[in-house]
Structures are given as structure tokens and as C-alpha cells.
PDB file of C-alpha atoms and ligand atoms in Angstrom:
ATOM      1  CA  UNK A  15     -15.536  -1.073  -2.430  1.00 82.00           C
ATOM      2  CA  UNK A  16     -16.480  -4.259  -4.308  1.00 83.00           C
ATOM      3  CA  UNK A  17     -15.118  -4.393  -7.850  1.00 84.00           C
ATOM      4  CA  UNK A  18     -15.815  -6.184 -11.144  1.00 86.00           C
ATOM      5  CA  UNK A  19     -12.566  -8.288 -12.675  1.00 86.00           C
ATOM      6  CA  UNK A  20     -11.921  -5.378 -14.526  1.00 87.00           C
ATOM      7  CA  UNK A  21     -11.729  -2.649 -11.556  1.00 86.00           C
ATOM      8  CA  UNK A  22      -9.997  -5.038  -9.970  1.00 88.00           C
ATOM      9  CA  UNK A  23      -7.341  -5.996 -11.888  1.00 90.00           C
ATOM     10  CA  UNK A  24      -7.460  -3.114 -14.049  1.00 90.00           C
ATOM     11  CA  UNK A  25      -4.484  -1.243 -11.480  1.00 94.00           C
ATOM     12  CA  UNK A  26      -2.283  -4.636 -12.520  1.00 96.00           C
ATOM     13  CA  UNK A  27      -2.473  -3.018 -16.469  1.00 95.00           C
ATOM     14  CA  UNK A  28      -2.877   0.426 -15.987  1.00 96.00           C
ATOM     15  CA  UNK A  29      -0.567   1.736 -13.211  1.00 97.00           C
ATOM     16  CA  UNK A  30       2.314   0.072 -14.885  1.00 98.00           C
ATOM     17  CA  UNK A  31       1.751   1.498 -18.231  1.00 98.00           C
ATOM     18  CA  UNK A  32       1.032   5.055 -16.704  1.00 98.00           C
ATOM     19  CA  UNK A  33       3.850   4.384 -13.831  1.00 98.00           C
ATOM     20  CA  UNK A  34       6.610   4.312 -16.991  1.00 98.00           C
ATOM     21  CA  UNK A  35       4.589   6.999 -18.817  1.00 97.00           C
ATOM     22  CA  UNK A  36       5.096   9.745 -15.900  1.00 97.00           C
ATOM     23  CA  UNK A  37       8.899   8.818 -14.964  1.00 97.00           C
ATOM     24  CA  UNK A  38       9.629   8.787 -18.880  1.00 97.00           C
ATOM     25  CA  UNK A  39       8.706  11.716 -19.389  1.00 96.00           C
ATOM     26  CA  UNK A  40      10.105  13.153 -15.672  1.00 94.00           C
ATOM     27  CA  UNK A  41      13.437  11.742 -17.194  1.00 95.00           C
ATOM     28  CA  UNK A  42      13.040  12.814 -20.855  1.00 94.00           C
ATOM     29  CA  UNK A  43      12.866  16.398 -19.783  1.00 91.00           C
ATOM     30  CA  UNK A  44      15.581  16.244 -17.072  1.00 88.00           C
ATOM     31  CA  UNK A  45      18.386  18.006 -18.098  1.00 88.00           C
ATOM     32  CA  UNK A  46      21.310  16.320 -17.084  1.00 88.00           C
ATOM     33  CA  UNK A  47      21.943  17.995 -13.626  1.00 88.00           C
ATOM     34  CA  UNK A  48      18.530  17.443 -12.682  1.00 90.00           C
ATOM     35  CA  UNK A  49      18.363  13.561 -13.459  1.00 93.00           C
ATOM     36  CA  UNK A  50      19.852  13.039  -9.959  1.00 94.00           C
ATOM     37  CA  UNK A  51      16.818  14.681  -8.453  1.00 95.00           C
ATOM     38  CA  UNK A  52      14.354  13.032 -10.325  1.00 96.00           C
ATOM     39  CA  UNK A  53      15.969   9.565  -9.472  1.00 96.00           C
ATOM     40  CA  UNK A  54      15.700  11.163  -5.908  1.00 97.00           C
ATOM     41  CA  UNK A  55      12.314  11.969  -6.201  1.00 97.00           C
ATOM     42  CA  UNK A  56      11.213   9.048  -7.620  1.00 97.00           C
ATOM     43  CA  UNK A  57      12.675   7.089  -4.660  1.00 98.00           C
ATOM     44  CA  UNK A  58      11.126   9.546  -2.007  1.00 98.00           C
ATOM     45  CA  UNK A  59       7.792   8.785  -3.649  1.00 98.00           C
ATOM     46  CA  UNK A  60       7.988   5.013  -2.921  1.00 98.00           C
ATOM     47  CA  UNK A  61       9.153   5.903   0.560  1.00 98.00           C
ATOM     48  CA  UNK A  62       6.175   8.056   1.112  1.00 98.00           C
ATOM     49  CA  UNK A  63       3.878   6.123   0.033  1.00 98.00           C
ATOM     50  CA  UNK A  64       4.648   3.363   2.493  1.00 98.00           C
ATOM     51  CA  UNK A  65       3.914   6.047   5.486  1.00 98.00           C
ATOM     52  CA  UNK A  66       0.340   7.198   3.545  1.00 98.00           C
ATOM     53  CA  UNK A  67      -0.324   3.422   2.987  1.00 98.00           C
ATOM     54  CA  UNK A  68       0.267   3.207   6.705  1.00 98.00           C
ATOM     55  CA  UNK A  69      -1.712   6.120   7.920  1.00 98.00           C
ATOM     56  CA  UNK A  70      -4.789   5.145   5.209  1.00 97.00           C
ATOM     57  CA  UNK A  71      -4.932   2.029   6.402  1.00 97.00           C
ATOM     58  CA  UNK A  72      -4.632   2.814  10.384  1.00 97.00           C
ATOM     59  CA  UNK A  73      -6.915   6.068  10.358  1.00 97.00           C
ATOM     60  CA  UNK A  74      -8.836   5.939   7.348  1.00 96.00           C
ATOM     61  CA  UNK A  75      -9.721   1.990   6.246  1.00 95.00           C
ATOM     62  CA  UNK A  76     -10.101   1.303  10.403  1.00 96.00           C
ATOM     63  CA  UNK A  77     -11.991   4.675  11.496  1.00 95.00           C
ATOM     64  CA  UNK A  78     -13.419   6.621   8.536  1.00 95.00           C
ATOM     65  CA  UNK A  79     -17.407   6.136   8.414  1.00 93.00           C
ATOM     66  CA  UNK A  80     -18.426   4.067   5.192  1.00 92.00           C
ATOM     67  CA  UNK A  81     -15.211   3.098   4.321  1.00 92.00           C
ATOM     68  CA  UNK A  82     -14.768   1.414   7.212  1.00 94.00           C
ATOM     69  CA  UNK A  83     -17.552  -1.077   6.253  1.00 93.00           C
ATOM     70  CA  UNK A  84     -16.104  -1.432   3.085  1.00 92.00           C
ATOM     71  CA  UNK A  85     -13.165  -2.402   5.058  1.00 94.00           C
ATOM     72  CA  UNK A  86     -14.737  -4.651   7.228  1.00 93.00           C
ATOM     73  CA  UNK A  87     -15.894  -6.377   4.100  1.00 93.00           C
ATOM     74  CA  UNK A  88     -12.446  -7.289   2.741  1.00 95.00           C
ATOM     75  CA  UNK A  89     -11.690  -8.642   6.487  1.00 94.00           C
ATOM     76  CA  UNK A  90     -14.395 -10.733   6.312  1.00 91.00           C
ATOM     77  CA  UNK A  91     -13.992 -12.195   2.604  1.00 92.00           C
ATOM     78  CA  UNK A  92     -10.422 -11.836   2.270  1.00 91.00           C
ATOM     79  CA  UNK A  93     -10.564 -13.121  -1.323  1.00 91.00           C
ATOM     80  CA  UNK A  94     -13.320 -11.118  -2.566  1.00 91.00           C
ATOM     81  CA  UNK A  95     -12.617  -8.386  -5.088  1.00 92.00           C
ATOM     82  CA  UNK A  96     -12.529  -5.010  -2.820  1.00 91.00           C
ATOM     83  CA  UNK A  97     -10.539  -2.361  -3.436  1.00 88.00           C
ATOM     84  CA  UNK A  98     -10.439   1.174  -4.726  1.00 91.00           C
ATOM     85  CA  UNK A  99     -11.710   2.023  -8.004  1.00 92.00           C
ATOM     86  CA  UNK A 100      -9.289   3.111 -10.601  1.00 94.00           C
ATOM     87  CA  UNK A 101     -10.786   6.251 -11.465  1.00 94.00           C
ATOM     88  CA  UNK A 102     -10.471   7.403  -7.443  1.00 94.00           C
ATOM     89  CA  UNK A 103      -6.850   5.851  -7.012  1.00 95.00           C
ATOM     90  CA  UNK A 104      -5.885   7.892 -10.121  1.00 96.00           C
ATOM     91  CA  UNK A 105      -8.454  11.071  -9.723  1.00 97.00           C
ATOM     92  CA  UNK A 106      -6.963  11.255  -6.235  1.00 97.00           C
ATOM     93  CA  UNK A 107      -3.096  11.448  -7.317  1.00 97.00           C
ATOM     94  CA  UNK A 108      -3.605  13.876 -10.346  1.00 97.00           C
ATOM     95  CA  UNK A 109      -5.107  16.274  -7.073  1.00 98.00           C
ATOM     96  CA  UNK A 110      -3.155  15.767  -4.335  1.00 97.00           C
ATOM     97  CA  UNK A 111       0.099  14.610  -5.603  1.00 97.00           C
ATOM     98  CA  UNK A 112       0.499  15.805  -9.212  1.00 97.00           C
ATOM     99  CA  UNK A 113      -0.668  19.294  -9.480  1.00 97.00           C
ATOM    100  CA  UNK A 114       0.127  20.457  -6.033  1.00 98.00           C
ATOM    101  CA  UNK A 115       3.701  19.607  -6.616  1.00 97.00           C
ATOM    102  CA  UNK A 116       3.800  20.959 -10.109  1.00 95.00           C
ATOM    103  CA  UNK A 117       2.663  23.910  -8.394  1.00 97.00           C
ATOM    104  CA  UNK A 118       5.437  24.242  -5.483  1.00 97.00           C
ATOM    105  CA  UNK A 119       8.517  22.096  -7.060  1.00 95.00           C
ATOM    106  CA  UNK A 120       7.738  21.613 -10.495  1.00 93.00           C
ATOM    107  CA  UNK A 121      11.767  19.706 -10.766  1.00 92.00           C
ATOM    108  CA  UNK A 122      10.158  17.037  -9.149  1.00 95.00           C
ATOM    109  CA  UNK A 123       6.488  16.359  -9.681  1.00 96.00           C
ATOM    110  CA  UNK A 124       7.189  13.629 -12.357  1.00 96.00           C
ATOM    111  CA  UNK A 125       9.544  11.925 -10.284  1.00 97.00           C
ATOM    112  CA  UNK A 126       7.928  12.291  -7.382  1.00 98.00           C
ATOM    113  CA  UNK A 127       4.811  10.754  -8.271  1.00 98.00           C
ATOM    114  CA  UNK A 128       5.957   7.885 -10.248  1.00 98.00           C
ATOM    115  CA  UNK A 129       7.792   7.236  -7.562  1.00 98.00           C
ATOM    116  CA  UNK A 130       4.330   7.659  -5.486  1.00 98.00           C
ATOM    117  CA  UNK A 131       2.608   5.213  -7.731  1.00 98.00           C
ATOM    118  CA  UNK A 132       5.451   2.478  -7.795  1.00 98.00           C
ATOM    119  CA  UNK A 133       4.571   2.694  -3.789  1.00 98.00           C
ATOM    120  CA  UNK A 134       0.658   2.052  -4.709  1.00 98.00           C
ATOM    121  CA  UNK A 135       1.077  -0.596  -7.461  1.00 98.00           C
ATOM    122  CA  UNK A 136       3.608  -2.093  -5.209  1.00 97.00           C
ATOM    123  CA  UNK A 137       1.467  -2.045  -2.266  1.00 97.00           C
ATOM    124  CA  UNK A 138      -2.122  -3.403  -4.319  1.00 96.00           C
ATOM    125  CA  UNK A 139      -0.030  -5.858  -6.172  1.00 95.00           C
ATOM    126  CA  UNK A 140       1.602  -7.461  -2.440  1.00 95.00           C
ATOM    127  CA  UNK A 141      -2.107  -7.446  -1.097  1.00 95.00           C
ATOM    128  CA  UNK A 142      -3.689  -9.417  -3.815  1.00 95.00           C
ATOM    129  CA  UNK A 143      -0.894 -11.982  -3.375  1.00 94.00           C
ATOM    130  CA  UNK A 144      -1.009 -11.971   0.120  1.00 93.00           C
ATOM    131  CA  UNK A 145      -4.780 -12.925  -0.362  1.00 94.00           C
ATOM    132  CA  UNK A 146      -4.617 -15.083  -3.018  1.00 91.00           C
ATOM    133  CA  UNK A 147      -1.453 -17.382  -2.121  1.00 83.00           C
ATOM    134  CA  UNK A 148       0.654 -15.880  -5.082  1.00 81.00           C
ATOM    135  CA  UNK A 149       4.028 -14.750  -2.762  1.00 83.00           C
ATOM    136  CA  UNK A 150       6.123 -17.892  -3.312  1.00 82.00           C
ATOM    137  CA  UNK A 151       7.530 -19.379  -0.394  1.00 84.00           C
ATOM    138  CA  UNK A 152      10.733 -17.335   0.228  1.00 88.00           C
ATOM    139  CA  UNK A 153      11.300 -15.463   3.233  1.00 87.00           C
ATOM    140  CA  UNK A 154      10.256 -12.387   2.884  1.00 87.00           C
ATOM    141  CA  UNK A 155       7.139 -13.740   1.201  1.00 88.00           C
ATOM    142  CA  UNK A 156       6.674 -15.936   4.535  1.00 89.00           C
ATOM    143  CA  UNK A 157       7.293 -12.932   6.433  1.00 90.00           C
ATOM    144  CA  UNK A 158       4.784 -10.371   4.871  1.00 92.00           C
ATOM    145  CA  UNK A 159       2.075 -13.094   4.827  1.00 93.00           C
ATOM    146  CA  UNK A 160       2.362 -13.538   8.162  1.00 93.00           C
ATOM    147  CA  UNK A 161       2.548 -10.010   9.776  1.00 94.00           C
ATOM    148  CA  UNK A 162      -0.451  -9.313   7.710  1.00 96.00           C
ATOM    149  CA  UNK A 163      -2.762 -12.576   8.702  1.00 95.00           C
ATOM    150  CA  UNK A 164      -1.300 -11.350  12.224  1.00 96.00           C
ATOM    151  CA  UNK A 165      -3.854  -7.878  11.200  1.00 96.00           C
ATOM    152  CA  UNK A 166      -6.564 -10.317   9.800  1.00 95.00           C
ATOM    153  CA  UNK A 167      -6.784 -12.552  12.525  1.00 94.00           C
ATOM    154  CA  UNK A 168      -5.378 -11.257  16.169  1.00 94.00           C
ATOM    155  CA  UNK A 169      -4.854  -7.864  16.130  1.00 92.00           C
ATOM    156  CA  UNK A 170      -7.014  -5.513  13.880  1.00 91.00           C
ATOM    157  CA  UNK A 171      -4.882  -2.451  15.244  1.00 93.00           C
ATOM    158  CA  UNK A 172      -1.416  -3.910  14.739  1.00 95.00           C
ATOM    159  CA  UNK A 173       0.404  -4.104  11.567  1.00 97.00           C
ATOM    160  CA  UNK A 174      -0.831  -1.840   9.231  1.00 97.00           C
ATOM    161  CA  UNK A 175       2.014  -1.925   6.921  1.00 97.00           C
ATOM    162  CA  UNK A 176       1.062  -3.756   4.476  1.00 96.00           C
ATOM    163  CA  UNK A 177       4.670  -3.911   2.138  1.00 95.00           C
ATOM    164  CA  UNK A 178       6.967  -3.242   5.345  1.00 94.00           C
ATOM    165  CA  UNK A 179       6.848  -3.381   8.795  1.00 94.00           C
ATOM    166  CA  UNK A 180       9.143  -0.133   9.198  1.00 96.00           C
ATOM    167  CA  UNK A 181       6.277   2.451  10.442  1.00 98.00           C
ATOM    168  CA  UNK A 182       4.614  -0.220  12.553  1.00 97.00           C
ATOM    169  CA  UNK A 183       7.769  -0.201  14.493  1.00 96.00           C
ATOM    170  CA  UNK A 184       8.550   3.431  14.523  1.00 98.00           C
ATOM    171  CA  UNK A 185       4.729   4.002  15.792  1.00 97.00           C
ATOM    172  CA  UNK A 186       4.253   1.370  18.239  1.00 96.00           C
ATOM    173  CA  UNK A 187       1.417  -0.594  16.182  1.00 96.00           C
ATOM    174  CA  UNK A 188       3.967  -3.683  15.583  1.00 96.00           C
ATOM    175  CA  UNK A 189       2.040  -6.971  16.795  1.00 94.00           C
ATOM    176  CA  UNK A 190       4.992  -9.058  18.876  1.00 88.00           C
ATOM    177  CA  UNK A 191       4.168 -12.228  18.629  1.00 80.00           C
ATOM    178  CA  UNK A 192       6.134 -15.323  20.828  1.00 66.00           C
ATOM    179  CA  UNK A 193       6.808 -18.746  19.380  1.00 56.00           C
ATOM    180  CA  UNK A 194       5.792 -19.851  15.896  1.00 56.00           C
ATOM    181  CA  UNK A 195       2.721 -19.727  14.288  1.00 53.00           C
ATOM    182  CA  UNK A 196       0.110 -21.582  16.315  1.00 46.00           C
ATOM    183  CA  UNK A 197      -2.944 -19.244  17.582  1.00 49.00           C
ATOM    184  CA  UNK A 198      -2.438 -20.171  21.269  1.00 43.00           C
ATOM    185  CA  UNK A 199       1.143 -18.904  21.185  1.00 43.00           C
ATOM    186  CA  UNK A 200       0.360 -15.712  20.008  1.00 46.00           C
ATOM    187  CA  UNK A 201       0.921 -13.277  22.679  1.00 42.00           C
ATOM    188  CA  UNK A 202       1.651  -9.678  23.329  1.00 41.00           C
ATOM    189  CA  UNK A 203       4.857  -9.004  24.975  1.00 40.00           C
TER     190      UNK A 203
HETATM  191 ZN1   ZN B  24      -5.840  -7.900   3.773  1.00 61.65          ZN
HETATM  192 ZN1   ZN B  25      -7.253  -3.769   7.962  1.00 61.65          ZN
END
């Protein structure tokens, strides 16, 4: 949905600080055989998260009734301030992520989501600078722009990844594109 500065940018200052908050304290009360397994978890959360960013973004931002429009919105004013409040993003981790894992594998809740979060501060943080011509001009940067204007402007059910490409190719939804970047030499293979 459309945000003030501070929803907005509010993620950019508070899922840091709360980011290092969870994983210290995952860490603090590993003992030392466990510290492994929170490491582990904490990278398993980032690699989830890509395939939920994936799946939100495919099933949920492109099909779901009202927040589709709110979708819409951000293709249509790709600069504007949309995204999802802070009290949801955060509201909606405590109760699916946290406490069910505290629940059934309380060794690696913490870790876990940290890791989880990482994926979501990661993944708002590479949108905004997508948007708002803030990736530098290395490869990668080049790369990520361009698979993701590839979503904005040809292909609205290609390339949902937003931070990697990787589920786009295992599902099928990777936009192939032939010759460089000019609009008439985008084509399907
Ligand atoms: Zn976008
Ligand atoms: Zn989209």
C-alpha cells in the first residue's frame, strides 16, 4: 500500500536493528554445539525467503484481490512509496515464522528468522534501488535491474525474483530475452 517517508523507509532502520537483535540473542544462547545450527539456520532463512519472495510476488502481489491493485499501483508509479507497512511485515513474522518455530524446533527459531529477515531487508532494500537508480553500475547491479524492468515492462508473469533469478529458472517463469537491451529485440525463445 502507499506509505508515508517514514513507513517507507522505516524497514531501512528498523529491520537492521531488530535483524542483529534476534541473531544476537539466537547466538548468545547457543551453546557451543549448537552455534553450527544456528549459523545453519540463519542461512536457510535467507534461502527461504527468496522462494516466499518468489511465490508472494507470483501468486499473491499478481492474483490476490486488493493487493493486486496495490500492486498494480507500484507498476504504474514505479517510484512512488508502496510497500508493506512495518507493523504487517513484522506482525506477520512474529506469527508465522517466530512462534510456530519456537513451537516445533525451538534450536532454531532465532536463527532461522534472522536469517528470514536478512532475506526481507535484503529483498526491500534491492527493490528500492532498483527503482530509484541506487545499484551502482557493476554487473550484478546491471543484471538485477534488468531482469526486473524485463517484469515492469514485457512480461508481467516472468521474473518474479526480485534478488535472484534462481526460482524463476527452476519454475519456468524466467523471461529469455535475445540480443541486448532494445524493446524490439526482446523476444521469447
Ligand atoms: Zn518493481
Ligand atoms: Zn510485479
Amino acid at each position: 500500500m502507499r506509505l508515508g517517508k517514514v513507513g517507507y523507509y522505516g524497514d531501512f532502520v528498523v529491520y537492521p536493528l531488530v535483524i542483529v537483535g534476534v541473531a544476537t540473542v539466537a547466538f548468545w544462547r547457543a551453546s557451543p554445539e549448537q552455534f553450527a545450527t544456528t549459523m545453519t539456520a540463519l542461512v536457510l532463512g535467507i534461502g527461504i525467503w527468496t522462494l516466499v519472495e518468489y511465490t508472494l510476488h507470483r501468486y499473491v502481489l499478481h492474483h490476490l484481490p486488493h493487493i493486486k491493485e496495490m500492486h498494480d499501483g507500484h507498476h504504474n508509479d514505479q517510484t512512488a512509496l508502496i510497500g508493506t507497512p512495518i507493523w504487517l511485515s513484522l506482525a506477520l513474522f512474529v506469527g508465522l515464522v517466530y512462534l510456530p518455530l519456537l513451537v516445533l524446533v525451538p534450536a532454531i527459531a532465532g536463527g532461522l528468522t534472522a536469517g528470514f529477515m536478512a532475506g526481507y531487508l535484503w529483498y526491500v532494500t534491492v527493490h528500492h534501488l532498483i527503482h530509484h537508480d541506487g545499484l551502482g553500475r557493476s554487473a550484478y547491479a546491471y543484471r538485477l535491474k534488468r531482469r526486473h524492468m524485463l517484469h515492469h515492462h514485457f512480461d508481467d508473469e516472468g521474473n518474479f525474483g526480485v534478488t535472484s533469478g534462481f526460482w524463476d529458472l527452476v519454475f519456468g517463469t524466467d523471461i529469455k530475452v535475445r540480443g541486448p537491451n532494445t524493446p524490439r529485440d526482446l523476444a521469447k525463445d
